Amino acid sequence: MSIRRFIEHRRPLPDALRVGVEQARLQLGDAEQLARVRAGVERRLGGPGGGASAPPFAGVGGWSRGQWLLLVGTPMAGLLLALWLGVVPGATATALSVAPGEASPDGAQLLPNPSYLLLGRASQPEPIVEAVPDGGAPLRAARARTEPSPKSARTLDPRGEIEILRAAQAALRTRPSTSLEQVQEHETRYPEGVFAQEREVIRVDALFALQRDGEARERVRAFLAQFGSSTHAPRMRTLLGEP
Amino acid sequence: MAGSSASDRGASAAPAGFEAAFRDHAPYVLRVLPRLGVAAADVEDVCQEVFVVVHRMLPTFEGRSSLKTWIYGIALRVARSHRRRAYRRREIPAELLPEPGIQETSSGALEQKQDLALLDDALASLTDAQRELIVLFEIEELSVAEVAQATSTSKFTLYSRLYAARRALERHVHRKARLRSKP
């Protein structure tokens, strides 16, 4: 018998509090909170405007090096392109200062304005800039790469995740099958979600509640294989009767 | 806290080590602080304090415990100190403030809120030491050894405190039930 189970056996936590404990476990800090805390830590430790010592985070002032490169590099690239187009016969750069998607006087789809990157929306699809031929020749529209890169395919939506998992947690006691459906919905919508571990914990509880013990145990083993040092792991091990 | 991460194996004073520690553990610090009696409005400030201490102390971290346990230990001490300051300022205790993040949009949400309020009410009835044990052991699911490290308590003391804390919680729950059943 594990120490945890021994303690629980000797004097278990009152049942009336168990649901509250499960809900408390789901209350992880969300992305907005984390961003605010991070900014506060940076301020206190000498990040931007916070003093002279080294900033606590690797990025400069909360921006990663990549973001800074994009911020500084994009206007520079635009400038170089404009200079290059200025010296290549038969081509000219147009409309660098016009909003993206707006039509130019000669009917061309205009090149996107790199200044929108300066507004902190650097994660928007990066448009491919093409030279617009001079003299009324057929104009090619500026294309935009819309396919997300594999890295950006993982969208963070902790609020959405929590909402589904809370519903799953709430249904666990009375309607475990609904809980299981919610968990499956979470998996479909957030296959790489931040709360994947919590999802699996609820799934296991739901499976046990539905008396699908074999499946539940398989899930526990898979969980332990994937998240062996998770804070949920000790509890999962006790479900398998392991120390 | 996040289980297997580079930061768990020990950290350096380099900003990169701190960043990993923040990324891996800040969500859990934000979770544990309200249960340790930090008012909802102060949770972010206190979490900042925790990580300012982590940043300062990281070079002295020797890896005798996991980084997770070490940060929980700091969170306990900062929360304790905050509670004392809040008491001196006679602020509204955390348990009287509305729980953030849970909107009463449905009966399910209301039920969740009631369950959490019941838990917070019960935790508030404990001594500080008992409360910390219950929070780390039950909510954060730390092992006995980890709780002992985070609270700088011997395992033997921890067992007896845990036993006493659970008995106190039982008494509190029964008392509440009796009060509710009275006409």
Coordinates of C-alpha atoms in Angstrom, one line a residue:
Chain A
M1 CA 0.0 0.0 0.0
S2 CA 1.4 3.4 -0.9
I3 CA 2.0 6.0 1.7
R4 CA -0.6 8.2 0.1
R5 CA -3.2 5.5 0.1
F6 CA -2.3 4.6 3.7
I7 CA -2.9 8.1 4.8
E8 CA -6.1 8.3 2.9
H9 CA -7.2 5.0 4.3
R10 CA -6.5 6.1 7.9
R11 CA -8.4 9.3 7.7
P12 CA -9.8 10.2 4.2
L13 CA -10.5 13.7 3.1
P14 CA -14.2 14.4 3.8
D15 CA -16.3 13.6 0.7
A16 CA -18.0 17.0 0.8
L17 CA -14.6 18.6 -0.1
R18 CA -13.4 16.2 -2.8
V19 CA -15.3 17.9 -5.6
G20 CA -13.9 21.3 -4.5
V21 CA -10.4 19.8 -4.5
E22 CA -10.9 18.4 -8.1
Q23 CA -12.1 21.8 -9.2
A24 CA -9.2 23.6 -7.5
R25 CA -6.8 21.4 -9.5
L26 CA -8.3 22.7 -12.7
Q27 CA -7.7 26.3 -11.8
L28 CA -4.3 26.8 -13.4
G29 CA -3.2 30.3 -14.3
D30 CA -4.4 31.3 -17.8
A31 CA -2.3 32.9 -20.6
E32 CA -3.4 36.5 -19.8
Q33 CA -2.6 36.1 -16.1
L34 CA 0.8 34.7 -17.0
A35 CA 1.6 37.5 -19.4
R36 CA 0.7 40.1 -16.7
V37 CA 2.8 38.3 -14.1
R38 CA 5.7 38.0 -16.5
A39 CA 5.5 41.7 -17.3
G40 CA 5.4 42.5 -13.6
V41 CA 8.4 40.3 -12.8
E42 CA 10.3 42.0 -15.7
R43 CA 9.4 45.4 -14.3
R44 CA 10.6 44.5 -10.8
L45 CA 13.8 42.9 -12.0
G46 CA 15.1 45.4 -14.4
G47 CA 13.4 44.7 -17.6
P48 CA 12.2 47.7 -19.7
G49 CA 11.8 50.6 -17.4
G50 CA 12.6 48.5 -14.4
G51 CA 16.2 49.4 -13.7
A52 CA 19.6 48.7 -14.9
S53 CA 20.2 45.1 -14.2
A54 CA 19.9 42.3 -16.8
P55 CA 16.4 41.4 -17.9
P56 CA 15.1 38.2 -16.3
F57 CA 13.8 36.7 -19.6
A58 CA 15.8 35.8 -22.6
G59 CA 13.7 38.0 -24.9
V60 CA 14.3 41.8 -24.8
G61 CA 11.5 43.4 -23.0
G62 CA 9.2 40.5 -23.3
W63 CA 9.9 40.2 -27.1
S64 CA 11.8 37.2 -28.4
R65 CA 14.9 37.7 -30.6
G66 CA 12.8 36.5 -33.5
Q67 CA 10.2 39.2 -32.9
W68 CA 12.8 41.9 -32.7
L69 CA 14.5 40.6 -35.9
L70 CA 11.1 40.7 -37.6
L71 CA 10.3 44.2 -36.2
V72 CA 13.6 45.7 -37.3
G73 CA 14.3 43.5 -40.3
T74 CA 11.0 44.0 -42.1
P75 CA 11.2 47.7 -42.7
M76 CA 14.9 47.3 -43.6
A77 CA 14.0 44.6 -46.1
G78 CA 11.3 46.8 -47.5
L79 CA 13.8 49.7 -47.9
L80 CA 16.3 47.4 -49.6
L81 CA 13.6 46.1 -52.0
A82 CA 12.5 49.7 -52.8
L83 CA 16.1 50.6 -53.6
W84 CA 16.6 47.5 -55.7
L85 CA 13.4 48.2 -57.6
G86 CA 14.6 51.7 -58.1
V87 CA 17.6 50.5 -60.0
V88 CA 16.0 47.6 -62.0
P89 CA 14.7 48.9 -65.3
G90 CA 11.0 48.3 -66.0
A91 CA 10.0 47.8 -62.4
T92 CA 9.0 50.0 -59.6
A93 CA 7.9 49.6 -56.0
T94 CA 4.4 50.8 -55.3
A95 CA 2.1 51.4 -52.5
L96 CA 4.3 50.4 -49.6
S97 CA 2.3 52.8 -47.4
V98 CA -1.1 51.6 -48.4
A99 CA -3.2 49.2 -46.3
P100 CA -3.0 45.5 -47.2
G101 CA -5.6 44.3 -49.7
E102 CA -6.5 47.8 -50.9
A103 CA -6.6 48.4 -54.6
S104 CA -4.1 50.8 -56.1
P105 CA -5.1 53.5 -58.6
D106 CA -4.1 51.3 -61.4
G107 CA -6.1 48.3 -60.2
A108 CA -3.3 46.3 -58.7
Q109 CA -3.6 44.5 -55.4
L110 CA -1.3 46.5 -53.3
L111 CA 1.6 45.2 -51.4
P112 CA 0.9 44.9 -47.8
N113 CA 2.1 47.6 -45.5
P114 CA 4.9 46.3 -43.4
S115 CA 3.9 48.8 -40.7
Y116 CA 1.2 46.5 -39.5
L117 CA 3.9 44.3 -38.2
L118 CA 4.9 47.2 -36.0
L119 CA 1.4 47.0 -34.4
G120 CA 2.4 43.8 -32.7
R121 CA 0.6 41.6 -35.2
A122 CA 3.8 40.0 -36.4
S123 CA 2.1 36.5 -36.3
Q124 CA -0.2 37.4 -39.2
P125 CA 0.6 35.6 -42.4
E126 CA 3.6 37.1 -43.9
P127 CA 2.8 38.4 -47.4
I128 CA 5.1 37.6 -50.3
V129 CA 6.1 40.9 -51.9
E130 CA 6.1 40.9 -55.7
A131 CA 7.3 43.7 -57.9
V132 CA 4.5 45.4 -59.8
P133 CA 5.4 46.0 -63.5
D134 CA 5.3 49.5 -64.8
G135 CA 3.3 50.8 -67.8
G136 CA -0.1 49.1 -67.5
A137 CA 1.0 45.6 -68.1
P138 CA -1.1 42.9 -66.5
L139 CA -0.6 43.1 -62.8
R140 CA -0.1 40.2 -60.5
A141 CA -1.8 40.4 -57.2
A142 CA 0.2 40.1 -54.1
R143 CA -0.1 36.6 -52.7
A144 CA -0.2 35.8 -49.0
R145 CA 1.1 32.6 -47.5
T146 CA -2.0 31.5 -45.6
E147 CA -0.9 28.0 -44.6
P148 CA 0.2 28.1 -41.0
S149 CA 3.6 26.7 -40.3
P150 CA 3.7 23.5 -38.3
K151 CA 4.8 25.4 -35.2
S152 CA 2.0 27.9 -35.3
A153 CA -0.6 25.2 -35.9
R154 CA -0.9 24.8 -32.2
T155 CA -3.3 27.5 -31.1
L156 CA -3.5 28.4 -27.5
D157 CA -6.9 28.9 -26.1
P158 CA -6.6 28.1 -22.4
R159 CA -10.0 29.7 -21.6
G160 CA -11.7 27.5 -24.1
E161 CA -9.9 24.5 -22.8
I162 CA -10.8 25.2 -19.2
E163 CA -14.4 25.7 -20.1
I164 CA -14.7 22.3 -21.7
L165 CA -12.8 20.6 -18.9
R166 CA -14.8 22.3 -16.2
A167 CA -18.0 21.0 -17.9
A168 CA -16.4 17.6 -18.0
Q169 CA -15.4 17.8 -14.4
A170 CA -18.8 19.0 -13.3
A171 CA -20.5 16.1 -15.1
L172 CA -18.2 13.5 -13.7
R173 CA -20.2 12.7 -10.6
T174 CA -23.7 12.5 -12.0
R175 CA -23.2 11.9 -15.8
P176 CA -19.8 10.3 -16.5
S177 CA -20.8 9.5 -20.1
T178 CA -21.3 13.3 -20.7
S179 CA -18.0 13.9 -19.0
L180 CA -16.4 11.5 -21.4
E181 CA -18.0 13.2 -24.4
Q182 CA -16.7 16.5 -23.2
V183 CA -13.2 15.1 -22.8
Q184 CA -13.4 13.7 -26.3
E185 CA -14.5 17.1 -27.6
H186 CA -11.5 18.7 -25.8
E187 CA -9.2 16.2 -27.5
T188 CA -10.7 16.9 -30.9
R189 CA -10.5 20.7 -30.5
Y190 CA -7.2 20.8 -28.6
P191 CA -5.1 17.8 -29.5
E192 CA -2.0 19.5 -28.2
G193 CA -3.8 21.5 -25.6
V194 CA -2.2 23.0 -22.5
F195 CA -4.4 20.8 -20.3
A196 CA -3.8 17.5 -22.0
Q197 CA -2.8 15.9 -18.6
E198 CA -5.9 17.2 -16.9
R199 CA -8.0 15.9 -19.7
E200 CA -6.6 12.4 -19.3
V201 CA -7.1 12.5 -15.6
I202 CA -10.8 13.3 -16.1
R203 CA -11.1 10.7 -18.8
V204 CA -9.7 8.0 -16.5
D205 CA -12.1 9.0 -13.7
A206 CA -15.0 8.9 -16.1
L207 CA -14.0 5.5 -17.4
F208 CA -13.8 4.2 -13.9
A209 CA -17.2 5.7 -13.1
L210 CA -18.6 3.9 -16.1
Q211 CA -17.1 0.7 -14.8
R212 CA -14.9 0.5 -18.0
D213 CA -12.0 -0.5 -15.7
G214 CA -9.8 -2.2 -18.3
E215 CA -9.9 0.8 -20.6
A216 CA -9.3 3.1 -17.7
R217 CA -6.2 1.2 -16.7
E218 CA -4.9 1.2 -20.2
R219 CA -5.3 5.0 -20.2
V220 CA -3.5 5.2 -16.9
R221 CA -0.6 3.3 -18.2
A222 CA -0.5 5.4 -21.4
F223 CA -0.6 8.5 -19.1
L224 CA 2.3 7.3 -17.0
A225 CA 4.3 6.5 -20.1
Q226 CA 3.8 9.9 -21.5
F227 CA 3.7 12.1 -18.3
G228 CA 5.7 9.9 -15.8
S229 CA 6.8 12.8 -13.6
S230 CA 3.5 14.8 -13.7
T231 CA 2.0 15.9 -10.5
H232 CA -1.0 13.7 -11.4
A233 CA 1.2 10.7 -11.8
P234 CA 1.2 9.6 -8.1
R235 CA -2.6 9.6 -8.1
M236 CA -2.7 7.7 -11.4
R237 CA -0.3 5.1 -10.0
T238 CA -2.5 4.5 -7.0
L239 CA -5.3 3.7 -9.4
L240 CA -3.1 0.9 -10.7
G241 CA -2.4 -0.1 -7.2
E242 CA 1.3 0.8 -7.6
P243 CA 3.3 2.5 -4.8
Chain B
M1 CA 3.7 21.7 -11.7
A2 CA 5.0 20.5 -15.0
G3 CA 6.6 17.3 -14.5
S4 CA 9.6 16.6 -16.7
S5 CA 11.4 19.6 -17.8
A6 CA 14.9 20.7 -18.1
S7 CA 14.4 23.1 -15.2
D8 CA 13.5 20.3 -12.9
R9 CA 17.0 18.9 -13.2
G10 CA 18.5 21.9 -11.6
A11 CA 18.8 25.4 -12.9
S12 CA 21.5 27.9 -13.4
A13 CA 21.4 31.6 -12.7
A14 CA 21.2 32.3 -16.4
P15 CA 18.1 34.1 -17.6
A16 CA 17.2 31.0 -19.7
G17 CA 17.0 28.9 -16.6
F18 CA 14.7 31.4 -15.0
E19 CA 12.6 31.6 -18.0
A20 CA 12.1 27.8 -18.1
A21 CA 11.3 27.9 -14.4
F22 CA 8.7 30.6 -15.0
R23 CA 7.2 28.9 -18.0
D24 CA 7.0 25.5 -16.2
H25 CA 5.9 26.5 -12.8
A26 CA 4.1 29.9 -12.9
P27 CA 0.7 28.4 -13.8
Y28 CA 0.9 26.2 -10.7
V29 CA 2.0 29.0 -8.4
L30 CA -1.1 30.9 -9.7
R31 CA -3.2 27.9 -8.8
V32 CA -1.8 27.4 -5.3
L33 CA -1.8 31.0 -4.1
P34 CA -5.6 31.5 -3.7
R35 CA -5.9 28.2 -1.8
L36 CA -3.1 29.4 0.5
G37 CA -5.3 32.4 1.5
V38 CA -4.1 35.0 -0.9
A39 CA -6.9 37.3 -1.9
A40 CA -8.0 37.0 -5.5
A41 CA -7.0 40.6 -6.2
D42 CA -3.5 40.0 -4.9
V43 CA -2.7 36.7 -6.5
E44 CA -0.8 38.1 -9.5
D45 CA 1.2 40.5 -7.3
V46 CA 2.1 37.7 -4.9
C47 CA 3.0 35.5 -7.9
Q48 CA 5.4 38.2 -9.1
E49 CA 6.9 38.3 -5.6
V50 CA 7.5 34.6 -5.7
F51 CA 9.3 34.8 -9.0
V52 CA 11.3 37.8 -8.0
V53 CA 12.6 35.6 -5.1
V54 CA 13.1 32.6 -7.4
H55 CA 15.2 34.8 -9.7
R56 CA 17.3 36.0 -6.8
M57 CA 17.7 32.6 -5.2
L58 CA 18.1 30.5 -8.4
P59 CA 22.0 30.7 -8.2
T60 CA 21.8 29.2 -4.7
F61 CA 19.5 26.3 -5.8
E62 CA 21.6 23.2 -5.2
G63 CA 19.2 20.6 -6.6
R64 CA 18.7 18.8 -3.4
S65 CA 15.0 18.8 -4.1
S66 CA 13.2 19.2 -7.4
L67 CA 12.9 22.7 -8.7
K68 CA 9.1 22.3 -8.4
T69 CA 9.3 21.5 -4.7
W70 CA 11.7 24.4 -4.2
I71 CA 9.4 26.9 -5.9
Y72 CA 6.4 25.6 -3.9
G73 CA 8.5 26.2 -0.7
I74 CA 9.1 29.8 -1.8
A75 CA 5.4 30.2 -2.7
L76 CA 4.4 29.0 0.8
R77 CA 6.7 31.5 2.5
V78 CA 5.7 34.5 0.3
A79 CA 2.0 33.6 0.8
R80 CA 2.5 33.3 4.6
S81 CA 4.2 36.7 4.7
H82 CA 1.5 38.2 2.5
R83 CA -1.3 36.8 4.8
R84 CA 0.4 38.4 7.8
R85 CA 0.7 41.8 6.0
A86 CA -2.9 41.5 4.8
Y87 CA -4.0 40.7 8.4
R88 CA -2.2 43.8 9.7
R89 CA -3.8 45.9 7.0
R90 CA -7.2 44.3 8.0
E91 CA -8.0 43.5 4.4
I92 CA -10.9 41.4 3.3
P93 CA -9.9 37.8 3.7
A94 CA -9.6 35.9 0.4
E95 CA -12.5 33.6 1.2
L96 CA -14.9 36.5 1.2
L97 CA -13.9 37.7 -2.2
P98 CA -15.5 36.3 -5.3
E99 CA -13.6 33.5 -7.0
P100 CA -12.2 34.8 -10.3
G101 CA -12.7 33.0 -13.5
I102 CA -16.0 31.3 -12.6
Q103 CA -19.0 33.0 -14.0
E104 CA -22.4 32.0 -12.8
T105 CA -23.7 31.3 -16.2
S106 CA -25.3 28.0 -15.4
S107 CA -26.3 25.9 -12.5
G108 CA -23.2 23.8 -13.1
A109 CA -21.0 26.9 -12.7
L110 CA -22.9 27.8 -9.5
E111 CA -22.4 24.3 -8.2
Q112 CA -18.7 24.6 -8.9
K113 CA -18.5 27.9 -7.2
Q114 CA -20.2 26.4 -4.1
D115 CA -17.9 23.4 -4.0
L116 CA -14.9 25.7 -4.2
A117 CA -16.3 28.0 -1.6
L118 CA -16.9 25.1 0.7
L119 CA -13.3 24.0 0.2
D120 CA -11.9 27.5 0.9
D121 CA -14.1 27.9 3.9
A122 CA -12.8 24.6 5.3
L123 CA -9.2 25.5 4.5
A124 CA -9.7 28.8 6.3
S125 CA -10.7 26.9 9.4
L126 CA -7.2 25.3 9.6
T127 CA -4.0 26.6 11.1
D128 CA -1.5 27.9 8.6
A129 CA 0.6 24.8 8.8
Q130 CA -2.3 22.5 8.4
R131 CA -3.6 24.5 5.5
E132 CA -0.3 24.3 3.6
L133 CA -0.1 20.6 4.1
I134 CA -3.6 20.0 2.8
V135 CA -3.1 22.3 -0.2
L136 CA 0.2 20.7 -1.2
F137 CA -0.9 17.1 -0.5
E138 CA -4.5 17.1 -1.7
I139 CA -4.7 19.8 -4.3
E140 CA -1.2 19.9 -5.7
E141 CA -0.8 16.2 -5.2
L142 CA 2.8 16.4 -4.0
S143 CA 4.2 13.2 -2.4
V144 CA 4.8 13.1 1.3
A145 CA 8.6 13.5 0.7
E146 CA 8.0 16.6 -1.5
V147 CA 5.6 18.2 1.0
A148 CA 8.2 17.5 3.7
Q149 CA 10.8 19.3 1.7
A150 CA 8.7 22.2 0.7
T151 CA 7.5 22.9 4.3
S152 CA 10.9 22.0 5.9
T153 CA 9.0 19.5 8.1
S154 CA 10.0 16.0 9.1
K155 CA 7.9 13.2 7.6
F156 CA 6.8 12.1 11.1
T157 CA 5.5 15.6 11.9
L158 CA 3.9 15.8 8.6
Y159 CA 1.9 12.6 9.1
S160 CA 0.6 13.7 12.4
R161 CA -0.3 17.2 11.1
L162 CA -2.0 15.7 8.1
Y163 CA -4.0 13.5 10.4
A164 CA -5.0 16.4 12.6
A165 CA -5.8 18.6 9.6
R166 CA -8.1 16.0 8.1
R167 CA -9.8 15.6 11.5
A168 CA -10.3 19.4 11.7
L169 CA -11.7 19.4 8.2
E170 CA -14.2 16.6 9.1
R171 CA -15.3 18.6 12.2
H172 CA -15.7 21.7 10.1
V173 CA -17.8 19.9 7.5
H174 CA -20.0 18.3 10.1
R175 CA -20.4 21.6 11.9
K176 CA -21.5 23.2 8.6
A177 CA -23.9 20.4 7.9
R178 CA -25.5 20.7 11.3
L179 CA -25.9 24.4 10.8
R180 CA -27.5 23.9 7.4
S181 CA -29.9 21.2 8.8
K182 CA -31.1 23.5 11.6
P183 CA -34.5 25.0 10.8

